[in-house]
Amino acid sequence: MLTEDLINQKNNDDIHKRLNDFKYKIIVLDDDPTGTQTVKDLPVYTGWSEDLIEDGFKQENHMFYILTNSRALNEQETTKLHHEISRNIELVSRRLDSPYIVISRGDSTLRGHFYLEPKVLSDASEQAFDAVFYLPAFFEGERYTYKGIHYLKEDGKYTPVSESEFANDTTFGFESQLMADFIEEKSSGDTKAEHVHHITLSQIRERDKESILQTFHAVSNFDAVVVDALNDEDMDYFVSCLTAFLASYDKKFIFRTAASFVKSMCQTPGEIINLNQFSNNNQGGLIIVGSHVKKTSSQLHHLLNNTHITPIEFDVKSVTKTNLNIYIDKRIQEVEALIKNSKDVVVYTSRDVIKTEDLTNNLGISTNISNALVEIVRGLSIKPRFIIAKGGITSSDVATKGLKIKKAQVIGQITQGVPVWLTGEEAKYSKMPYVIFPGNIGSTDTLTNVYKMNSSIKEN
């Protein structure tokens, strides 16, 4: 049984990850922008040309991000994209004679192309991967993996993710509770549950390095490995075993993870910052809310009921109408007038969920709604003091299509699990803080508290 005491249990050992001597460049392929939620002082690229990848390899820090936004793509689109990324990474790696490791960062509630993307990267590589390690734990978001089951904490209870609303996702839903069964389900039986390796919490807590290294030695032919972890110390010990192994053995591993593994592999873990230190703009700020998960809806309602922010509802049914452009233009005019008068505004989609039996069509509807929100940002002629985007697809589209970001700097987090980028010179608004707020992070009052800390309106 998963308990608070078990999560908080630590050995308080001096764990040596030896990242300063790590010979690999670490490339994080992020399926939406929220994966930067545990790091700082790292570049994030919204494209994957050879030039951009080479720039990433040449950065002083040993890690960089590529935003793929692949959670918004169908299987054919993400397959094509990952083939192209794999080819470009290998070309640059050979040219610079620089080895690399890929982390495929996905959602801690197991949504996204969880099995497909690492598999495509392995198939596209000149040398197939020996293993893919699954580490979906994200401690800041209260997501834990224990005895091969992935949990989240909701309403004070630890619930298998398979029993949460996320398992009913219209595009990426699933049924399996055990991670081994989940991998079999998502691989359509290509990887059998009984063949999935498991590095247990007992091995990690008992510091059984020998048995963990034996697993590293044993894997081959794209074996799957599930790793338990309940806190940062657990993850750090696993990473210390991993880096020690890779320093001596030439195995090729890939990692499908959430943000806690990335943090453990990073030399510059994140810190909490305030937006006011990066912006002296006196205009109003803008919050865009696209996510429809239950947590986002409750946070939105709390924000509207407990602050003086001006609300503008975007009717999602308007995306199917012929006068959509006129509708969007009116919203742009409303937002501009408010921002110009130093009023903060939240534009949020109506809470209707448009759902069909066709999963690809559901993804297309979500994309069309996100595109409509992006048009509001793209159409603005005035610079907000800050922009906060709520939801994975929404925040990615606002970054790439609305703000035209090609390279940004992760400067920290506005609260636990909520990253902040500083836009680059090429962006529509340069050197502006851009907050990427995951749809499934925080408690009911988190969005309200974040807003109040950075509001241009004096709240009571």
Tab-separated table of C-alpha atoms in Angstrom:
chain	number	residue	atom	x	y	z
A	1	MET	CA	0.000	0.000	0.000
A	2	LEU	CA	1.349	3.427	-0.971
A	3	THR	CA	1.582	5.794	2.014
A	4	GLU	CA	2.924	9.241	2.832
A	5	ASP	CA	5.571	7.724	5.114
A	6	LEU	CA	6.812	5.501	2.300
A	7	ILE	CA	7.065	8.467	-0.069
A	8	ASN	CA	8.965	10.589	2.437
A	9	GLN	CA	11.345	7.804	3.495
A	10	LYS	CA	14.970	8.660	2.680
A	11	ASN	CA	18.383	7.191	3.403
A	12	ASN	CA	20.005	10.642	3.191
A	13	ASP	CA	23.016	9.110	1.477
A	14	ASP	CA	25.602	11.159	-0.352
A	15	ILE	CA	24.672	10.077	-3.884
A	16	HIS	CA	27.241	10.694	-6.608
A	17	LYS	CA	25.672	11.013	-10.052
A	18	ARG	CA	28.918	12.238	-11.652
A	19	LEU	CA	27.099	14.343	-14.212
A	20	ASN	CA	30.060	16.690	-14.602
A	21	ASP	CA	31.980	13.795	-16.157
A	22	PHE	CA	29.066	12.440	-18.179
A	23	LYS	CA	30.226	12.057	-21.784
A	24	TYR	CA	26.799	12.236	-23.432
A	25	LYS	CA	24.850	15.237	-24.642
A	26	ILE	CA	21.303	14.763	-23.318
A	27	ILE	CA	18.530	15.645	-25.776
A	28	VAL	CA	15.028	15.894	-24.333
A	29	LEU	CA	12.321	15.448	-26.956
A	30	ASP	CA	9.307	17.016	-25.280
A	31	ASP	CA	5.830	16.179	-26.535
A	32	ASP	CA	4.526	19.464	-25.102
A	33	PRO	CA	6.212	22.470	-23.420
A	34	THR	CA	5.310	21.453	-19.865
A	35	GLY	CA	8.291	19.088	-19.622
A	36	THR	CA	10.620	21.960	-18.745
A	37	GLN	CA	8.906	22.113	-15.349
A	38	THR	CA	11.848	20.895	-13.234
A	39	VAL	CA	14.912	22.617	-14.779
A	40	LYS	CA	16.399	26.048	-15.441
A	41	ASP	CA	19.098	27.748	-17.544
A	42	LEU	CA	18.535	25.397	-20.471
A	43	PRO	CA	17.717	26.193	-24.105
A	44	VAL	CA	14.529	24.882	-25.658
A	45	TYR	CA	14.120	24.749	-29.439
A	46	THR	CA	10.798	24.605	-31.231
A	47	GLY	CA	12.331	23.133	-34.391
A	48	TRP	CA	14.695	20.276	-35.194
A	49	SER	CA	16.740	21.378	-38.194
A	50	GLU	CA	20.386	20.363	-38.248
A	51	ASP	CA	21.389	23.958	-37.489
A	52	LEU	CA	19.222	24.141	-34.370
A	53	ILE	CA	20.332	20.725	-33.146
A	54	GLU	CA	23.973	21.666	-33.698
A	55	ASP	CA	23.417	24.836	-31.685
A	56	GLY	CA	22.048	22.644	-28.903
A	57	PHE	CA	25.059	20.322	-29.004
A	58	LYS	CA	27.362	23.338	-28.709
A	59	GLN	CA	25.659	24.788	-25.624
A	60	GLU	CA	27.747	24.750	-22.450
A	61	ASN	CA	25.102	22.851	-20.505
A	62	HIS	CA	24.999	19.124	-21.269
A	63	MET	CA	21.220	19.113	-21.852
A	64	PHE	CA	18.811	20.812	-24.243
A	65	TYR	CA	15.150	20.477	-25.190
A	66	ILE	CA	13.413	20.075	-28.523
A	67	LEU	CA	9.692	20.796	-28.414
A	68	THR	CA	7.951	18.329	-30.735
A	69	ASN	CA	4.341	19.000	-29.638
A	70	SER	CA	3.721	15.416	-30.747
A	71	ARG	CA	0.883	14.917	-28.278
A	72	ALA	CA	-1.155	17.004	-30.722
A	73	LEU	CA	-0.215	14.723	-33.657
A	74	ASN	CA	-1.680	11.458	-34.869
A	75	GLU	CA	0.398	8.277	-35.134
A	76	GLN	CA	1.408	8.827	-38.765
A	77	GLU	CA	2.459	12.425	-38.132
A	78	THR	CA	4.513	11.682	-35.031
A	79	THR	CA	6.172	8.709	-36.765
A	80	LYS	CA	7.302	10.919	-39.642
A	81	LEU	CA	8.460	13.648	-37.254
A	82	HIS	CA	10.543	11.292	-35.102
A	83	HIS	CA	12.176	9.716	-38.132
A	84	GLU	CA	13.294	13.188	-39.208
A	85	ILE	CA	14.523	14.150	-35.742
A	86	SER	CA	16.464	10.901	-35.389
A	87	ARG	CA	18.166	11.419	-38.752
A	88	ASN	CA	19.162	15.006	-37.949
A	89	ILE	CA	20.466	14.163	-34.465
A	90	GLU	CA	22.659	11.370	-35.829
A	91	LEU	CA	24.025	13.568	-38.617
A	92	VAL	CA	25.023	16.271	-36.133
A	93	SER	CA	26.365	13.756	-33.611
A	94	ARG	CA	28.680	12.219	-36.215
A	95	ARG	CA	29.767	15.586	-37.553
A	96	LEU	CA	30.697	16.845	-34.092
A	97	ASP	CA	31.919	13.444	-32.853
A	98	SER	CA	29.667	13.897	-29.822
A	99	PRO	CA	27.691	10.970	-28.329
A	100	TYR	CA	24.161	11.587	-27.107
A	101	ILE	CA	21.257	10.156	-25.131
A	102	VAL	CA	17.604	10.797	-25.913
A	103	ILE	CA	14.938	11.318	-23.269
A	104	SER	CA	11.428	11.095	-24.700
A	105	ARG	CA	9.569	13.261	-22.196
A	106	GLY	CA	5.842	12.641	-21.940
A	107	ASP	CA	2.930	13.194	-19.627
A	108	SER	CA	3.059	11.882	-16.052
A	109	THR	CA	-0.536	10.656	-16.418
A	110	LEU	CA	0.552	8.371	-19.289
A	111	ARG	CA	-1.166	10.245	-22.117
A	112	GLY	CA	0.603	10.670	-25.447
A	113	HIS	CA	2.360	8.308	-27.856
A	114	PHE	CA	3.971	6.562	-24.914
A	115	TYR	CA	5.251	3.416	-26.629
A	116	LEU	CA	5.310	4.581	-30.254
A	117	GLU	CA	7.788	7.444	-30.034
A	118	PRO	CA	10.707	5.547	-28.418
A	119	LYS	CA	10.018	2.640	-30.799
A	120	VAL	CA	10.208	4.901	-33.865
A	121	LEU	CA	13.439	6.473	-32.616
A	122	SER	CA	14.931	3.004	-32.142
A	123	ASP	CA	13.818	1.787	-35.574
A	124	ALA	CA	15.140	4.961	-37.229
A	125	SER	CA	18.518	4.769	-35.543
A	126	GLU	CA	21.520	3.191	-37.260
A	127	GLN	CA	21.937	1.083	-34.127
A	128	ALA	CA	18.744	-0.134	-32.453
A	129	PHE	CA	18.327	0.624	-28.753
A	130	ASP	CA	19.051	-2.111	-26.230
A	131	ALA	CA	16.259	-0.937	-23.936
A	132	VAL	CA	13.635	1.695	-23.253
A	133	PHE	CA	13.264	2.685	-19.602
A	134	TYR	CA	9.850	3.857	-18.419
A	135	LEU	CA	10.036	6.397	-15.568
A	136	PRO	CA	6.706	8.327	-15.482
A	137	ALA	CA	7.123	9.597	-11.893
A	138	PHE	CA	6.739	13.347	-11.377
A	139	PHE	CA	7.037	14.155	-7.689
A	140	GLU	CA	6.157	17.857	-7.825
A	141	GLY	CA	2.901	16.819	-9.481
A	142	GLU	CA	2.376	13.988	-6.936
A	143	ARG	CA	2.793	11.172	-9.453
A	144	TYR	CA	4.595	8.049	-8.211
A	145	THR	CA	5.499	4.562	-9.468
A	146	TYR	CA	5.361	1.778	-6.872
A	147	LYS	CA	5.369	-1.997	-7.323
A	148	GLY	CA	5.051	-1.452	-11.047
A	149	ILE	CA	1.855	0.612	-10.710
A	150	HIS	CA	1.746	4.319	-11.529
A	151	TYR	CA	-0.185	6.453	-9.027
A	152	LEU	CA	-1.384	10.000	-8.645
A	153	LYS	CA	-2.528	11.747	-5.499
A	154	GLU	CA	-6.046	13.174	-5.701
A	155	ASP	CA	-8.141	14.484	-2.819
A	156	GLY	CA	-5.617	13.094	-0.354
A	157	LYS	CA	-5.759	9.568	-1.796
A	158	TYR	CA	-3.275	7.614	-3.884
A	159	THR	CA	-5.079	6.329	-6.947
A	160	PRO	CA	-3.730	4.236	-9.827
A	161	VAL	CA	-3.677	6.464	-12.893
A	162	SER	CA	-5.717	3.790	-14.659
A	163	GLU	CA	-8.620	4.703	-12.341
A	164	SER	CA	-8.339	8.465	-12.923
A	165	GLU	CA	-10.013	10.738	-15.468
A	166	PHE	CA	-6.807	10.679	-17.527
A	167	ALA	CA	-7.282	7.012	-18.396
A	168	ASN	CA	-10.508	8.071	-20.131
A	169	ASP	CA	-8.746	10.588	-22.371
A	170	THR	CA	-10.606	10.867	-25.692
A	171	THR	CA	-7.396	10.228	-27.666
A	172	PHE	CA	-4.947	8.436	-25.359
A	173	GLY	CA	-7.167	6.450	-23.014
A	174	PHE	CA	-6.091	3.113	-21.507
A	175	GLU	CA	-7.263	0.357	-19.143
A	176	SER	CA	-4.168	-1.331	-17.672
A	177	GLN	CA	-3.117	-0.749	-14.069
A	178	LEU	CA	0.306	-2.418	-14.039
A	179	MET	CA	2.873	-0.574	-16.137
A	180	ALA	CA	3.904	-3.880	-17.716
A	181	ASP	CA	0.327	-4.441	-18.863
A	182	PHE	CA	0.103	-0.807	-20.001
A	183	ILE	CA	3.172	-1.292	-22.199
A	184	GLU	CA	1.666	-4.431	-23.706
A	185	GLU	CA	-1.607	-2.554	-24.300
A	186	LYS	CA	0.061	0.438	-25.947
A	187	SER	CA	2.379	-1.733	-28.039
A	188	SER	CA	-0.622	-3.745	-29.290
A	189	GLY	CA	1.028	-6.860	-27.907
A	190	ASP	CA	4.471	-6.335	-29.471
A	191	THR	CA	5.938	-6.194	-25.965
A	192	LYS	CA	4.475	-8.832	-23.665
A	193	ALA	CA	3.908	-7.889	-20.031
A	194	GLU	CA	5.784	-10.957	-18.768
A	195	HIS	CA	8.898	-9.844	-20.648
A	196	VAL	CA	9.008	-6.352	-19.104
A	197	HIS	CA	11.904	-5.875	-16.670
A	198	HIS	CA	11.245	-4.153	-13.347
A	199	ILE	CA	13.686	-2.222	-11.153
A	200	THR	CA	11.860	-2.216	-7.832
A	201	LEU	CA	11.742	0.280	-4.990
A	202	SER	CA	13.337	-2.364	-2.756
A	203	GLN	CA	16.374	-2.580	-5.023
A	204	ILE	CA	16.703	1.198	-4.961
A	205	ARG	CA	16.074	1.718	-1.233
A	206	GLU	CA	18.356	-1.184	-0.256
A	207	ARG	CA	21.063	0.246	-2.552
A	208	ASP	CA	21.267	-3.055	-4.427
A	209	LYS	CA	23.498	-1.657	-7.135
A	210	GLU	CA	24.630	-5.073	-8.329
A	211	SER	CA	21.131	-6.260	-9.237
A	212	ILE	CA	20.338	-2.945	-10.974
A	213	LEU	CA	23.526	-3.218	-13.033
A	214	GLN	CA	22.606	-6.808	-13.879
A	215	THR	CA	19.414	-5.505	-15.466
A	216	PHE	CA	21.427	-2.985	-17.496
A	217	HIS	CA	23.663	-5.807	-18.721
A	218	ALA	CA	20.784	-8.171	-19.465
A	219	VAL	CA	18.613	-5.957	-21.678
A	220	SER	CA	18.809	-6.113	-25.480
A	221	ASN	CA	16.643	-5.790	-28.597
A	222	PHE	CA	14.536	-2.905	-27.285
A	223	ASP	CA	13.590	-4.525	-23.994
A	224	ALA	CA	11.235	-2.563	-21.733
A	225	VAL	CA	12.208	-1.666	-18.152
A	226	VAL	CA	9.852	-0.124	-15.576
A	227	VAL	CA	11.495	1.767	-12.703
A	228	ASP	CA	9.851	2.430	-9.325
A	229	ALA	CA	10.465	5.803	-7.636
A	230	LEU	CA	8.683	7.741	-4.904
A	231	ASN	CA	10.979	10.734	-4.347
A	232	ASP	CA	13.994	12.578	-5.732
A	233	GLU	CA	16.443	10.475	-3.730
A	234	ASP	CA	15.085	7.290	-5.310
A	235	MET	CA	15.505	8.801	-8.754
A	236	ASP	CA	18.971	10.137	-7.979
A	237	TYR	CA	20.158	6.699	-6.861
A	238	PHE	CA	18.867	5.111	-10.046
A	239	VAL	CA	20.666	7.806	-12.070
A	240	SER	CA	23.897	7.223	-10.129
A	241	CYS	CA	23.754	3.546	-11.153
A	242	LEU	CA	22.947	4.496	-14.730
A	243	THR	CA	25.771	6.998	-15.181
A	244	ALA	CA	28.273	4.619	-13.557
A	245	PHE	CA	27.213	1.874	-15.972
A	246	LEU	CA	27.329	4.074	-19.087
A	247	ALA	CA	30.786	5.325	-18.152
A	248	SER	CA	32.103	1.776	-18.653
A	249	TYR	CA	29.752	0.045	-21.080
A	250	ASP	CA	28.592	1.004	-24.559
A	251	LYS	CA	24.908	0.128	-24.314
A	252	LYS	CA	22.302	2.214	-26.136
A	253	PHE	CA	19.369	3.217	-23.950
A	254	ILE	CA	16.380	5.504	-24.431
A	255	PHE	CA	14.091	6.826	-21.711
A	256	ARG	CA	10.344	7.495	-21.791
A	257	THR	CA	9.821	9.617	-18.730
A	258	ALA	CA	8.054	12.457	-17.021
A	259	ALA	CA	9.911	15.471	-15.610
A	260	SER	CA	11.507	14.031	-12.443
A	261	PHE	CA	13.984	11.848	-14.336
A	262	VAL	CA	14.962	14.864	-16.454
A	263	LYS	CA	15.555	16.874	-13.285
A	264	SER	CA	17.757	14.135	-11.874
A	265	MET	CA	19.832	14.041	-15.083
A	266	CYS	CA	20.148	17.834	-15.194
A	267	GLN	CA	23.023	19.873	-13.768
A	268	THR	CA	20.740	22.874	-13.213
A	269	PRO	CA	17.496	21.828	-11.474
A	270	GLY	CA	14.748	24.415	-11.352
A	271	GLU	CA	13.882	27.099	-8.809
A	272	ILE	CA	10.823	29.237	-8.074
A	273	ILE	CA	10.895	32.739	-9.593
A	274	ASN	CA	8.622	35.809	-9.759
A	275	LEU	CA	7.629	37.218	-13.146
A	276	ASN	CA	8.046	40.809	-11.960
A	277	GLN	CA	11.835	40.460	-11.985
A	278	PHE	CA	11.731	39.834	-15.728
A	279	SER	CA	9.108	42.353	-16.839
A	280	ASN	CA	8.735	46.102	-16.312
A	281	ASN	CA	5.849	46.394	-18.759
A	282	ASN	CA	2.871	48.308	-17.305
A	283	GLN	CA	0.333	46.725	-19.653
A	284	GLY	CA	-2.134	44.103	-18.513
A	285	GLY	CA	-1.245	40.415	-18.506
A	286	LEU	CA	-2.927	37.645	-20.484
A	287	ILE	CA	-3.950	34.147	-19.404
A	288	ILE	CA	-5.062	31.651	-22.066
A	289	VAL	CA	-6.911	28.535	-20.813
A	290	GLY	CA	-7.489	25.716	-23.280
A	291	SER	CA	-7.224	22.542	-21.200
A	292	HIS	CA	-10.500	20.778	-20.337
A	293	VAL	CA	-9.345	18.390	-17.615
A	294	LYS	CA	-11.207	18.560	-14.307
A	295	LYS	CA	-8.305	20.164	-12.431
A	296	THR	CA	-8.070	23.015	-14.949
A	297	SER	CA	-11.811	23.689	-14.789
A	298	SER	CA	-11.767	23.864	-10.986
A	299	GLN	CA	-8.721	26.175	-11.057
A	300	LEU	CA	-10.388	28.411	-13.629
A	301	HIS	CA	-13.568	28.710	-11.593
A	302	HIS	CA	-11.538	29.548	-8.482
A	303	LEU	CA	-9.626	32.235	-10.405
A	304	LEU	CA	-12.840	33.822	-11.710
A	305	ASN	CA	-14.486	33.774	-8.290
A	306	ASN	CA	-11.549	35.033	-6.231
A	307	THR	CA	-9.827	37.734	-8.305
A	308	HIS	CA	-10.696	40.855	-10.281
A	309	ILE	CA	-9.296	39.488	-13.537
A	310	THR	CA	-11.508	40.195	-16.563
A	311	PRO	CA	-12.951	37.017	-18.114
A	312	ILE	CA	-13.587	36.434	-21.808
A	313	GLU	CA	-15.165	33.110	-22.712
A	314	PHE	CA	-14.288	31.562	-26.076
A	315	ASP	CA	-17.157	29.409	-27.346
A	316	VAL	CA	-15.585	26.161	-28.584
A	317	LYS	CA	-18.591	25.510	-30.816
A	318	SER	CA	-17.576	28.567	-32.836
A	319	VAL	CA	-14.742	26.589	-34.478
A	320	THR	CA	-17.327	24.755	-36.580
A	321	LYS	CA	-19.033	27.931	-37.823
A	322	THR	CA	-18.391	29.875	-41.045
A	323	ASN	CA	-18.052	33.231	-39.265
A	324	LEU	CA	-15.165	32.064	-37.064
A	325	ASN	CA	-12.782	34.808	-38.272
A	326	ILE	CA	-15.276	37.528	-37.342
A	327	TYR	CA	-15.735	35.899	-33.925
A	328	ILE	CA	-11.944	35.775	-33.349
A	329	ASP	CA	-11.478	39.420	-34.453
A	330	LYS	CA	-14.011	40.542	-31.845
A	331	ARG	CA	-12.157	38.649	-29.122
A	332	ILE	CA	-8.857	40.244	-30.223
A	333	GLN	CA	-10.353	43.724	-29.981
A	334	GLU	CA	-11.701	42.999	-26.496
A	335	VAL	CA	-8.374	41.639	-25.263
A	336	GLU	CA	-6.361	44.522	-26.727
A	337	ALA	CA	-8.575	47.167	-25.150
A	338	LEU	CA	-8.215	45.556	-21.720
A	339	ILE	CA	-4.449	45.027	-21.886
A	340	LYS	CA	-3.923	48.603	-23.106
A	341	ASN	CA	-5.797	49.855	-20.032
A	342	SER	CA	-3.558	47.772	-17.705
A	343	LYS	CA	-6.291	45.225	-17.125
A	344	ASP	CA	-5.384	41.568	-16.788
A	345	VAL	CA	-7.581	39.246	-18.831
A	346	VAL	CA	-8.221	35.504	-18.967
A	347	VAL	CA	-9.461	34.040	-22.242
A	348	TYR	CA	-10.854	30.576	-21.632
A	349	THR	CA	-12.627	28.019	-23.742
A	350	SER	CA	-16.178	27.116	-22.794
A	351	ARG	CA	-16.135	23.912	-20.810
A	352	ASP	CA	-18.013	21.903	-23.463
A	353	VAL	CA	-16.232	18.761	-24.682
A	354	ILE	CA	-16.859	17.987	-28.343
A	355	LYS	CA	-16.320	14.237	-28.709
A	356	THR	CA	-16.788	11.715	-31.520
A	357	GLU	CA	-16.123	7.991	-31.867
A	358	ASP	CA	-13.106	8.750	-34.095
A	359	LEU	CA	-9.990	9.298	-31.946
A	360	THR	CA	-8.152	11.047	-34.781
A	361	ASN	CA	-11.118	13.369	-35.272
A	362	ASN	CA	-11.129	14.167	-31.535
A	363	LEU	CA	-7.477	15.170	-31.787
A	364	GLY	CA	-8.297	17.325	-34.811
A	365	ILE	CA	-11.084	19.121	-32.939
A	366	SER	CA	-8.705	19.882	-30.045
A	367	THR	CA	-6.152	21.211	-32.518
A	368	ASN	CA	-8.721	23.464	-34.219
A	369	ILE	CA	-9.770	24.930	-30.870
A	370	SER	CA	-6.126	25.522	-29.950
A	371	ASN	CA	-5.495	27.166	-33.342
A	372	ALA	CA	-8.379	29.555	-32.723
A	373	LEU	CA	-6.888	30.597	-29.368
A	374	VAL	CA	-3.527	31.085	-31.042
A	375	GLU	CA	-5.113	33.486	-33.525
A	376	ILE	CA	-5.956	35.758	-30.598
A	377	VAL	CA	-2.286	35.934	-29.565
A	378	ARG	CA	-1.122	36.237	-33.160
A	379	GLY	CA	-3.573	39.084	-33.805
A	380	LEU	CA	-2.520	41.241	-30.854
A	381	SER	CA	-0.704	44.483	-31.696
A	382	ILE	CA	0.105	45.286	-28.073
A	383	LYS	CA	2.574	43.473	-25.797
A	384	PRO	CA	1.120	41.960	-22.600
A	385	ARG	CA	3.168	42.165	-19.421
A	386	PHE	CA	3.183	38.382	-19.354
A	387	ILE	CA	1.386	35.459	-20.971
A	388	ILE	CA	0.275	32.354	-19.097
A	389	ALA	CA	-0.975	29.454	-21.227
A	390	LYS	CA	-2.881	26.639	-19.505
A	391	GLY	CA	-2.783	23.198	-21.122
A	392	GLY	CA	-0.173	21.244	-23.099
A	393	ILE	CA	-1.412	21.645	-26.677
A	394	THR	CA	-2.493	25.236	-26.004
A	395	SER	CA	0.857	26.283	-24.533
A	396	SER	CA	2.784	24.671	-27.379
A	397	ASP	CA	0.702	26.305	-30.092
A	398	VAL	CA	0.858	29.703	-28.396
A	399	ALA	CA	4.654	29.360	-28.222
A	400	THR	CA	5.298	28.257	-31.791
A	401	LYS	CA	2.417	29.736	-33.772
A	402	GLY	CA	1.347	32.699	-31.664
A	403	LEU	CA	4.659	33.954	-30.289
A	404	LYS	CA	6.858	32.540	-33.099
A	405	ILE	CA	9.430	31.219	-30.614
A	406	LYS	CA	12.309	29.295	-32.175
A	407	LYS	CA	14.672	29.271	-29.201
A	408	ALA	CA	13.820	30.207	-25.628
A	409	GLN	CA	15.531	29.949	-22.268
A	410	VAL	CA	13.996	28.026	-19.383
A	411	ILE	CA	14.470	30.425	-16.463
A	412	GLY	CA	12.733	28.490	-13.686
A	413	GLN	CA	9.276	27.775	-12.342
A	414	ILE	CA	6.530	30.131	-11.183
A	415	THR	CA	5.354	27.428	-8.775
A	416	GLN	CA	6.136	23.735	-8.478
A	417	GLY	CA	5.713	22.051	-11.845
A	418	VAL	CA	4.931	25.241	-13.817
A	419	PRO	CA	7.831	26.343	-16.055
A	420	VAL	CA	8.670	29.846	-17.258
A	421	TRP	CA	10.458	30.592	-20.523
A	422	LEU	CA	12.105	33.837	-21.527
A	423	THR	CA	11.353	34.402	-25.201
A	424	GLY	CA	14.189	34.880	-27.672
A	425	GLU	CA	14.986	37.827	-29.931
A	426	GLU	CA	13.154	36.241	-32.868
A	427	ALA	CA	9.844	35.970	-30.988
A	428	LYS	CA	6.880	38.249	-31.549
A	429	TYR	CA	7.579	39.695	-28.098
A	430	SER	CA	11.250	39.304	-27.207
A	431	LYS	CA	12.514	38.880	-23.651
A	432	MET	CA	9.017	38.382	-22.290
A	433	PRO	CA	8.248	35.800	-19.577
A	434	TYR	CA	6.002	33.065	-20.918
A	435	VAL	CA	4.420	30.716	-18.383
A	436	ILE	CA	3.527	27.168	-19.438
A	437	PHE	CA	0.916	25.910	-16.984
A	438	PRO	CA	0.124	22.183	-17.337
A	439	GLY	CA	-3.552	21.316	-17.273
A	440	ASN	CA	-3.151	18.641	-14.601
A	441	ILE	CA	-0.865	20.382	-12.078
A	442	GLY	CA	-1.627	21.999	-8.730
A	443	SER	CA	-4.582	22.284	-6.363
A	444	THR	CA	-7.796	24.230	-6.842
A	445	ASP	CA	-6.243	27.568	-5.836
A	446	THR	CA	-2.849	27.200	-7.576
A	447	LEU	CA	-3.701	29.236	-10.683
A	448	THR	CA	-5.266	31.932	-8.494
A	449	ASN	CA	-2.215	32.119	-6.234
A	450	VAL	CA	0.160	32.293	-9.206
A	451	TYR	CA	-1.901	35.075	-10.732
A	452	LYS	CA	-2.100	37.086	-7.514
A	453	MET	CA	1.676	36.955	-7.080
A	454	ASN	CA	2.200	38.445	-10.530
A	455	SER	CA	-0.953	40.493	-11.036
A	456	SER	CA	-0.947	44.091	-12.270
A	457	ILE	CA	-4.229	44.507	-10.361
A	458	LYS	CA	-4.132	45.027	-6.614
A	459	GLU	CA	-6.144	42.144	-5.189
A	460	ASN	CA	-7.884	42.271	-1.828
